[in-house]
Amino acid sequence: MTIGHDVSFAAKLLREGGLVAFPTETVYGLGARADSSVAVRRIFEVKGRPAAHPLIVHICEAADLGSWVASVPEQARILGAAFWPGPLTLVLRRNARVSLEVTGGKDTVAVRVPQHPVALALLQLVELGIAAPSANRFTRVSPTRSEHVESDLGSHIDYILEGGPSEVGIESTIVDLSGTSPMILRPGGVTQEAIEARLGLAVPVAAESETPAPGQHPLHYAPRALVRIVTPEELPTLATGLTEQGQRVGVLTAGPTLPGLPANISVCDIPGDERSYARELYHSLRALDEQGVDIILTCLPHQSGIGLAVRDRLLKAAGPRNQHS
Ligand code: TXA
Ligand code: MG
């Protein structure tokens, strides 16, 4: 496996049924041609992902949507025109051609047009839909740089297409248009507010993504270290107490460093607005892991804009383990 800029080589590998990691504006994807059950099955093997977890089909332009879905409803046209290429995934009734490996046996299919120029160049060259989950091992933090992919999956895949750091940094927003009314299945790079403004109606976030029931959902987006959600008020005391117990503590913050923190902890401060926080979130979690911390203390951002997606990922990273320490 190599990392490189050769889009034609990547397209050739994909056509031959290979596995190619490629950059998108959200996170790096692990791609295989979506029309090959054999190639798609390899994605599940390499990721260690259960077969029932469906994949997103990446396409070159909104006009290609019709080849994957049973019909294109008006709301899909509106959202596609507004946000594609971009960090939005639409779930629609699939058409018969889409393999059950891609959809995890479901009647629906998830489709998106990514915005990254390298992803678009690849899709144009390959002239196929590319099924791609995030290019990390199942339950781990998604990769936003080629070196993240290399360290997670390097020896198991055929090529990593270099595209620099992902601009959005967290996954696409998934909007389910297959039911009676639209629903956000996963908050992401396109905000709920922006989607509601385009559709002219309220689009709720499906309940489970904000409140993962302990023990019921697999641990997603998790670094090796424990992640514990705390309030800014309790953070310094907790950090001090855990350090005194011999734990190596990391703190992930957005904004001014909190006063009263012990000196020997790893602080990862992401300055700037909430877009910067989203962009650096996964990289920061990986960086704290590399520093060997046992536990990461962090506070939740506000629930508006892309903050909603950041909260969702932090809550999932904390997961059921949040109860334990
Ligand atoms: O930003 C992204 O969406 C990235 C880049 C690579 O495009 N991809 C990504 O893929 O995050 P993955 O596999 O890590 O997450 C895809 C999510 C899963 O939660 C899956 O359950 C959901 O999409 N999904 C896929 N097909 C679906 C369907 N037919 N119905 C409901 N959810 C679906
Ligand atoms: Mg993923």
Short mmCIF file of C-alpha atoms and ligand atoms in Angstrom, two decimals:
data_model
loop_
_atom_site.label_atom_id
_atom_site.label_comp_id
_atom_site.label_asym_id
_atom_site.label_seq_id
_atom_site.Cartn_x
_atom_site.Cartn_y
_atom_site.Cartn_z
CA MET A 1 0.00 0.00 0.00
CA THR A 2 1.19 3.51 -0.81
CA ILE A 3 -0.01 7.03 -0.26
CA GLY A 4 0.02 9.16 -3.39
CA HIS A 5 -1.65 11.71 -5.64
CA ASP A 6 -2.29 9.40 -8.60
CA VAL A 7 -6.02 9.70 -9.28
CA SER A 8 -5.85 7.61 -12.49
CA PHE A 9 -4.13 4.78 -10.65
CA ALA A 10 -6.75 4.97 -7.88
CA ALA A 11 -9.54 4.84 -10.47
CA LYS A 12 -7.94 1.82 -12.14
CA LEU A 13 -7.63 0.01 -8.81
CA LEU A 14 -11.27 0.72 -8.01
CA ARG A 15 -12.43 -0.54 -11.40
CA GLU A 16 -10.49 -3.75 -10.78
CA GLY A 17 -12.32 -4.27 -7.49
CA GLY A 18 -9.64 -2.81 -5.19
CA LEU A 19 -10.00 -0.83 -1.97
CA VAL A 20 -8.89 2.79 -2.16
CA ALA A 21 -9.03 5.35 0.64
CA PHE A 22 -9.77 8.81 -0.72
CA PRO A 23 -10.17 12.28 0.75
CA THR A 24 -13.53 13.99 1.10
CA GLU A 25 -14.31 17.35 2.66
CA THR A 26 -15.81 15.57 5.70
CA VAL A 27 -13.50 12.63 6.47
CA TYR A 28 -11.48 10.15 4.40
CA GLY A 29 -13.57 7.35 2.88
CA LEU A 30 -12.68 3.72 2.21
CA GLY A 31 -13.98 3.16 -1.30
CA ALA A 32 -14.92 0.16 -3.42
CA ARG A 33 -17.00 0.03 -6.59
CA ALA A 34 -20.60 -0.01 -5.40
CA ASP A 35 -21.75 -2.43 -8.11
CA SER A 36 -19.39 -5.21 -6.99
CA SER A 37 -20.55 -7.35 -4.08
CA VAL A 38 -17.09 -8.88 -3.80
CA ALA A 39 -15.33 -5.52 -3.58
CA VAL A 40 -17.92 -4.15 -1.13
CA ARG A 41 -17.60 -7.20 1.11
CA ARG A 42 -13.90 -6.46 1.48
CA ILE A 43 -14.77 -3.07 3.02
CA PHE A 44 -16.64 -4.82 5.80
CA GLU A 45 -13.80 -7.28 6.37
CA VAL A 46 -11.11 -4.62 6.54
CA LYS A 47 -13.11 -2.29 8.79
CA GLY A 48 -14.33 -5.07 11.02
CA ARG A 49 -17.81 -3.68 10.45
CA PRO A 50 -21.01 -5.73 10.88
CA ALA A 51 -22.63 -6.52 7.52
CA ALA A 52 -25.94 -4.94 8.55
CA HIS A 53 -24.40 -1.44 8.69
CA PRO A 54 -25.17 0.12 5.31
CA LEU A 55 -22.68 2.19 3.28
CA ILE A 56 -22.99 5.54 1.54
CA VAL A 57 -22.77 5.53 -2.26
CA HIS A 58 -20.69 8.47 -3.51
CA ILE A 59 -21.66 9.84 -6.90
CA CYS A 60 -20.25 12.49 -9.21
CA GLU A 61 -23.24 14.78 -9.53
CA ALA A 62 -26.84 15.12 -8.43
CA ALA A 63 -28.00 14.14 -11.93
CA ASP A 64 -26.70 10.58 -11.23
CA LEU A 65 -29.02 10.13 -8.24
CA GLY A 66 -31.74 8.60 -10.40
CA SER A 67 -29.57 5.54 -11.16
CA TRP A 68 -29.51 4.55 -7.49
CA VAL A 69 -32.97 5.33 -6.17
CA ALA A 70 -36.50 4.25 -7.01
CA SER A 71 -37.58 7.85 -7.59
CA VAL A 72 -36.26 11.33 -6.83
CA PRO A 73 -38.77 13.19 -4.64
CA GLU A 74 -39.01 16.99 -4.77
CA GLN A 75 -37.34 17.37 -1.37
CA ALA A 76 -34.30 15.42 -2.64
CA ARG A 77 -34.11 17.73 -5.66
CA ILE A 78 -34.22 20.79 -3.40
CA LEU A 79 -31.58 19.53 -0.96
CA GLY A 80 -29.33 18.18 -3.72
CA ALA A 81 -29.46 21.51 -5.58
CA ALA A 82 -28.73 23.43 -2.39
CA PHE A 83 -25.98 21.34 -0.80
CA TRP A 84 -24.31 19.11 -3.41
CA PRO A 85 -21.44 18.80 -3.83
CA GLY A 86 -21.18 18.93 -0.06
CA PRO A 87 -21.49 17.25 3.34
CA LEU A 88 -25.04 15.97 2.92
CA THR A 89 -26.22 12.36 2.50
CA LEU A 90 -29.75 11.54 1.39
CA VAL A 91 -31.47 8.27 2.27
CA LEU A 92 -34.06 7.26 -0.32
CA ARG A 93 -35.84 4.12 -1.50
CA ARG A 94 -33.25 2.15 -3.45
CA ASN A 95 -33.74 0.88 -6.96
CA ALA A 96 -33.36 -2.79 -7.78
CA ARG A 97 -29.84 -2.38 -9.16
CA VAL A 98 -28.28 -1.46 -5.80
CA SER A 99 -26.71 -4.47 -4.12
CA LEU A 100 -27.89 -5.59 -0.70
CA GLU A 101 -24.26 -5.59 0.49
CA VAL A 102 -24.23 -1.80 0.09
CA THR A 103 -27.56 -1.23 1.79
CA GLY A 104 -27.05 -3.76 4.58
CA GLY A 105 -30.16 -5.55 3.36
CA LYS A 106 -32.30 -2.41 3.59
CA ASP A 107 -34.86 -1.15 1.16
CA THR A 108 -33.23 2.26 1.13
CA VAL A 109 -29.87 3.59 -0.04
CA ALA A 110 -27.73 6.48 1.21
CA VAL A 111 -26.20 8.69 -1.50
CA ARG A 112 -23.97 11.74 -1.50
CA VAL A 113 -21.94 13.98 -3.83
CA PRO A 114 -18.73 14.92 -1.98
CA GLN A 115 -17.13 18.31 -2.42
CA HIS A 116 -13.40 17.56 -2.25
CA PRO A 117 -11.76 18.19 -5.66
CA VAL A 118 -9.77 14.93 -5.45
CA ALA A 119 -12.93 12.93 -4.66
CA LEU A 120 -14.75 14.56 -7.56
CA ALA A 121 -11.83 13.94 -9.94
CA LEU A 122 -11.80 10.29 -8.87
CA LEU A 123 -15.55 9.90 -9.36
CA GLN A 124 -15.33 11.51 -12.80
CA LEU A 125 -12.54 9.18 -13.90
CA VAL A 126 -13.94 5.98 -12.48
CA GLU A 127 -17.44 6.57 -13.89
CA LEU A 128 -18.97 4.36 -11.19
CA GLY A 129 -20.66 4.91 -7.84
CA ILE A 130 -18.21 4.35 -5.01
CA ALA A 131 -19.46 2.80 -1.79
CA ALA A 132 -17.44 4.23 1.08
CA PRO A 133 -17.66 4.33 4.84
CA SER A 134 -15.20 6.41 6.83
CA ALA A 135 -11.74 4.85 6.46
CA ASN A 136 -11.23 3.83 10.09
CA ARG A 137 -11.63 0.57 11.95
CA PHE A 138 -15.19 0.05 13.20
CA THR A 139 -16.03 2.18 16.27
CA ARG A 140 -12.79 4.22 16.05
CA VAL A 141 -12.36 7.92 15.35
CA SER A 142 -12.87 8.82 11.68
CA PRO A 143 -9.76 9.88 9.73
CA THR A 144 -9.34 13.48 8.62
CA ARG A 145 -5.78 13.09 7.28
CA SER A 146 -4.11 10.44 5.13
CA GLU A 147 -1.79 9.44 7.98
CA HIS A 148 -4.82 8.59 10.13
CA VAL A 149 -5.94 6.13 7.45
CA GLU A 150 -2.46 4.71 7.17
CA SER A 151 -2.19 4.06 10.89
CA ASP A 152 -5.66 2.42 11.09
CA LEU A 153 -5.83 0.40 7.87
CA GLY A 154 -2.54 0.86 6.01
CA SER A 155 -1.47 -2.68 5.29
CA HIS A 156 -4.98 -3.92 4.45
CA ILE A 157 -5.90 -1.63 1.58
CA ASP A 158 -4.56 -1.05 -1.93
CA TYR A 159 -3.94 2.69 -2.05
CA ILE A 160 -4.46 5.92 -0.11
CA LEU A 161 -5.17 8.95 -2.25
CA GLU A 162 -3.67 12.04 -0.62
CA GLY A 163 -5.89 15.10 -0.28
CA GLY A 164 -4.62 17.03 2.73
CA PRO A 165 -6.62 17.62 5.90
CA SER A 166 -10.41 17.37 5.53
CA GLU A 167 -11.98 20.82 5.58
CA VAL A 168 -15.22 20.01 7.44
CA GLY A 169 -13.68 17.38 9.74
CA ILE A 170 -16.83 15.51 10.77
CA GLU A 171 -19.12 13.35 8.68
CA SER A 172 -21.95 14.39 6.42
CA THR A 173 -25.43 15.14 7.70
CA ILE A 174 -27.73 12.21 6.86
CA VAL A 175 -31.30 13.16 5.94
CA ASP A 176 -33.80 10.34 5.58
CA LEU A 177 -36.32 11.14 2.86
CA SER A 178 -37.70 7.61 2.60
CA GLY A 179 -40.47 8.05 5.16
CA THR A 180 -43.52 10.25 5.42
CA SER A 181 -41.55 13.27 6.61
CA PRO A 182 -37.83 14.13 6.50
CA MET A 183 -35.67 13.27 9.45
CA ILE A 184 -32.03 13.85 10.32
CA LEU A 185 -30.43 10.48 11.11
CA ARG A 186 -27.00 11.94 11.86
CA PRO A 187 -26.17 15.63 12.37
CA GLY A 188 -23.11 16.67 10.36
CA GLY A 189 -21.51 19.23 8.10
CA VAL A 190 -24.77 20.79 6.83
CA THR A 191 -26.70 22.30 9.73
CA GLN A 192 -30.25 21.42 10.73
CA GLU A 193 -31.11 25.12 10.42
CA ALA A 194 -29.91 25.24 6.80
CA ILE A 195 -31.88 22.11 5.87
CA GLU A 196 -35.06 23.41 7.52
CA ALA A 197 -34.68 26.76 5.75
CA ARG A 198 -34.47 25.07 2.34
CA LEU A 199 -37.39 22.70 2.94
CA GLY A 200 -39.51 25.25 4.77
CA LEU A 201 -40.41 22.83 7.54
CA ALA A 202 -39.07 21.41 10.79
CA VAL A 203 -36.70 18.47 10.27
CA PRO A 204 -36.18 16.68 13.58
CA VAL A 205 -33.05 14.79 14.55
CA ALA A 206 -33.82 11.11 15.13
CA ALA A 207 -33.82 10.54 18.87
CA GLU A 208 -31.09 7.93 19.21
CA SER A 209 -28.24 10.06 17.90
CA GLU A 210 -28.37 12.49 20.85
CA THR A 211 -29.02 9.92 23.54
CA PRO A 212 -27.13 6.69 23.04
CA ALA A 213 -28.56 4.32 25.61
CA PRO A 214 -25.65 2.87 27.63
CA GLY A 215 -24.80 -0.64 26.58
CA GLN A 216 -27.23 -0.64 23.67
CA HIS A 217 -25.29 1.18 21.00
CA PRO A 218 -21.87 0.21 19.83
CA LEU A 219 -19.20 2.63 20.88
CA HIS A 220 -18.65 4.94 17.93
CA TYR A 221 -16.11 7.61 17.15
CA ALA A 222 -14.09 6.57 20.21
CA PRO A 223 -10.42 7.16 20.91
CA ARG A 224 -8.53 4.62 23.03
CA ALA A 225 -8.70 6.90 26.06
CA LEU A 226 -11.94 7.22 28.00
CA VAL A 227 -13.88 10.35 27.13
CA ARG A 228 -15.80 12.02 29.93
CA ILE A 229 -18.21 14.91 29.39
CA VAL A 230 -18.01 17.47 32.20
CA THR A 231 -19.10 21.04 32.91
CA PRO A 232 -16.52 23.86 32.73
CA GLU A 233 -17.03 24.42 36.47
CA GLU A 234 -16.16 20.87 37.53
CA LEU A 235 -13.35 20.33 35.03
CA PRO A 236 -10.35 21.73 37.02
CA THR A 237 -11.26 19.85 40.23
CA LEU A 238 -11.81 16.60 38.35
CA ALA A 239 -8.58 16.98 36.41
CA THR A 240 -6.68 17.55 39.65
CA GLY A 241 -8.35 14.61 41.42
CA LEU A 242 -7.71 12.18 38.56
CA THR A 243 -4.10 13.31 38.24
CA GLU A 244 -3.60 12.74 41.96
CA GLN A 245 -4.95 9.20 41.49
CA GLY A 246 -2.15 8.60 38.98
CA GLN A 247 -4.23 8.93 35.80
CA ARG A 248 -2.82 10.70 32.77
CA VAL A 249 -5.42 13.33 31.98
CA GLY A 250 -6.09 15.08 28.67
CA VAL A 251 -8.37 18.07 28.27
CA LEU A 252 -10.05 19.02 25.01
CA THR A 253 -11.30 22.60 25.01
CA ALA A 254 -12.56 25.18 22.56
CA GLY A 255 -11.61 28.64 23.63
CA PRO A 256 -9.59 30.15 26.44
CA THR A 257 -7.71 27.58 28.54
CA LEU A 258 -9.47 27.07 31.83
CA PRO A 259 -7.78 28.41 34.94
CA GLY A 260 -6.82 26.06 37.77
CA LEU A 261 -5.68 23.07 35.70
CA PRO A 262 -2.81 20.98 37.05
CA ALA A 263 0.47 21.53 35.19
CA ASN A 264 1.16 17.94 34.13
CA ILE A 265 -1.87 17.31 31.94
CA SER A 266 -2.18 17.37 28.14
CA VAL A 267 -4.35 20.24 26.99
CA CYS A 268 -5.63 20.29 23.41
CA ASP A 269 -7.11 23.70 22.80
CA ILE A 270 -8.94 24.31 19.54
CA PRO A 271 -9.12 28.06 18.98
CA GLY A 272 -11.59 29.73 16.65
CA ASP A 273 -15.26 29.19 15.95
CA GLU A 274 -17.33 26.02 16.02
CA ARG A 275 -16.39 25.19 12.40
CA SER A 276 -12.74 25.05 13.51
CA TYR A 277 -13.75 22.84 16.42
CA ALA A 278 -15.46 20.40 14.06
CA ARG A 279 -12.49 20.46 11.68
CA GLU A 280 -9.94 19.66 14.40
CA LEU A 281 -12.06 17.39 16.63
CA TYR A 282 -10.96 13.96 15.39
CA HIS A 283 -7.37 15.02 14.87
CA SER A 284 -7.27 16.32 18.45
CA LEU A 285 -8.75 13.11 19.89
CA ARG A 286 -6.11 11.12 18.00
CA ALA A 287 -3.36 13.49 19.16
CA LEU A 288 -4.40 13.06 22.81
CA ASP A 289 -4.38 9.28 22.31
CA GLU A 290 -0.85 9.50 20.94
CA GLN A 291 0.23 11.40 24.02
CA GLY A 292 -0.89 8.33 25.96
CA VAL A 293 -3.60 9.89 28.12
CA ASP A 294 -5.94 7.57 30.03
CA ILE A 295 -8.90 9.91 30.10
CA ILE A 296 -10.03 12.93 28.09
CA LEU A 297 -12.18 15.53 29.85
CA THR A 298 -14.25 17.79 27.62
CA CYS A 299 -17.32 20.05 27.67
CA LEU A 300 -20.19 20.00 25.17
CA PRO A 301 -20.55 22.93 22.75
CA HIS A 302 -23.88 24.69 22.16
CA GLN A 303 -26.56 22.74 20.37
CA SER A 304 -26.88 25.10 17.38
CA GLY A 305 -25.22 25.08 13.97
CA ILE A 306 -22.46 22.52 13.55
CA GLY A 307 -22.21 22.41 17.37
CA LEU A 308 -25.06 19.88 17.21
CA ALA A 309 -22.88 17.46 15.24
CA VAL A 310 -19.85 18.02 17.49
CA ARG A 311 -22.03 17.26 20.54
CA ASP A 312 -23.32 14.11 18.88
CA ARG A 313 -19.77 12.84 18.23
CA LEU A 314 -18.51 13.72 21.72
CA LEU A 315 -21.49 11.98 23.34
CA LYS A 316 -20.89 8.91 21.21
CA ALA A 317 -17.15 8.95 21.95
CA ALA A 318 -18.01 9.03 25.66
CA GLY A 319 -20.68 6.37 25.09
CA PRO A 320 -21.56 3.87 27.78
CA ARG A 321 -18.02 4.20 29.15
CA ASN A 322 -18.94 7.69 30.32
CA GLN A 323 -20.68 6.03 33.25
CA HIS A 324 -17.57 4.27 34.49
CA SER A 325 -15.17 6.89 35.68
O1 TXA B 1 -19.13 12.17 5.52
C1 TXA B 1 -19.47 11.01 5.36
O2 TXA B 1 -20.65 10.67 5.28
C2 TXA B 1 -18.33 9.96 5.24
C3 TXA B 1 -17.59 10.23 3.93
C4 TXA B 1 -16.54 9.17 3.66
O3 TXA B 1 -18.49 10.34 2.88
N1 TXA B 1 -18.87 8.63 5.26
C5 TXA B 1 -19.36 8.05 6.39
O4 TXA B 1 -19.69 6.73 6.24
O5 TXA B 1 -19.44 8.64 7.44
P1 TXA B 1 -19.98 5.75 7.46
O6 TXA B 1 -20.16 4.42 6.85
O7 TXA B 1 -18.93 5.89 8.47
O8 TXA B 1 -21.35 6.22 7.99
C6 TXA B 1 -22.48 6.03 7.18
C7 TXA B 1 -23.72 6.11 7.99
C8 TXA B 1 -23.90 4.94 8.92
O9 TXA B 1 -24.30 5.42 10.19
C9 TXA B 1 -25.04 4.18 8.28
O10 TXA B 1 -25.82 3.51 9.22
C10 TXA B 1 -25.80 5.28 7.58
O11 TXA B 1 -24.81 6.11 7.09
N2 TXA B 1 -26.57 4.74 6.45
C11 TXA B 1 -26.10 4.27 5.28
N3 TXA B 1 -27.09 3.80 4.50
C12 TXA B 1 -28.23 3.98 5.20
C13 TXA B 1 -29.59 3.68 4.96
N4 TXA B 1 -29.99 3.09 3.84
N5 TXA B 1 -30.49 4.00 5.91
C14 TXA B 1 -30.10 4.58 7.07
N6 TXA B 1 -28.82 4.89 7.36
C15 TXA B 1 -27.90 4.59 6.45
MG MG B 2 -17.87 5.91 10.18
#
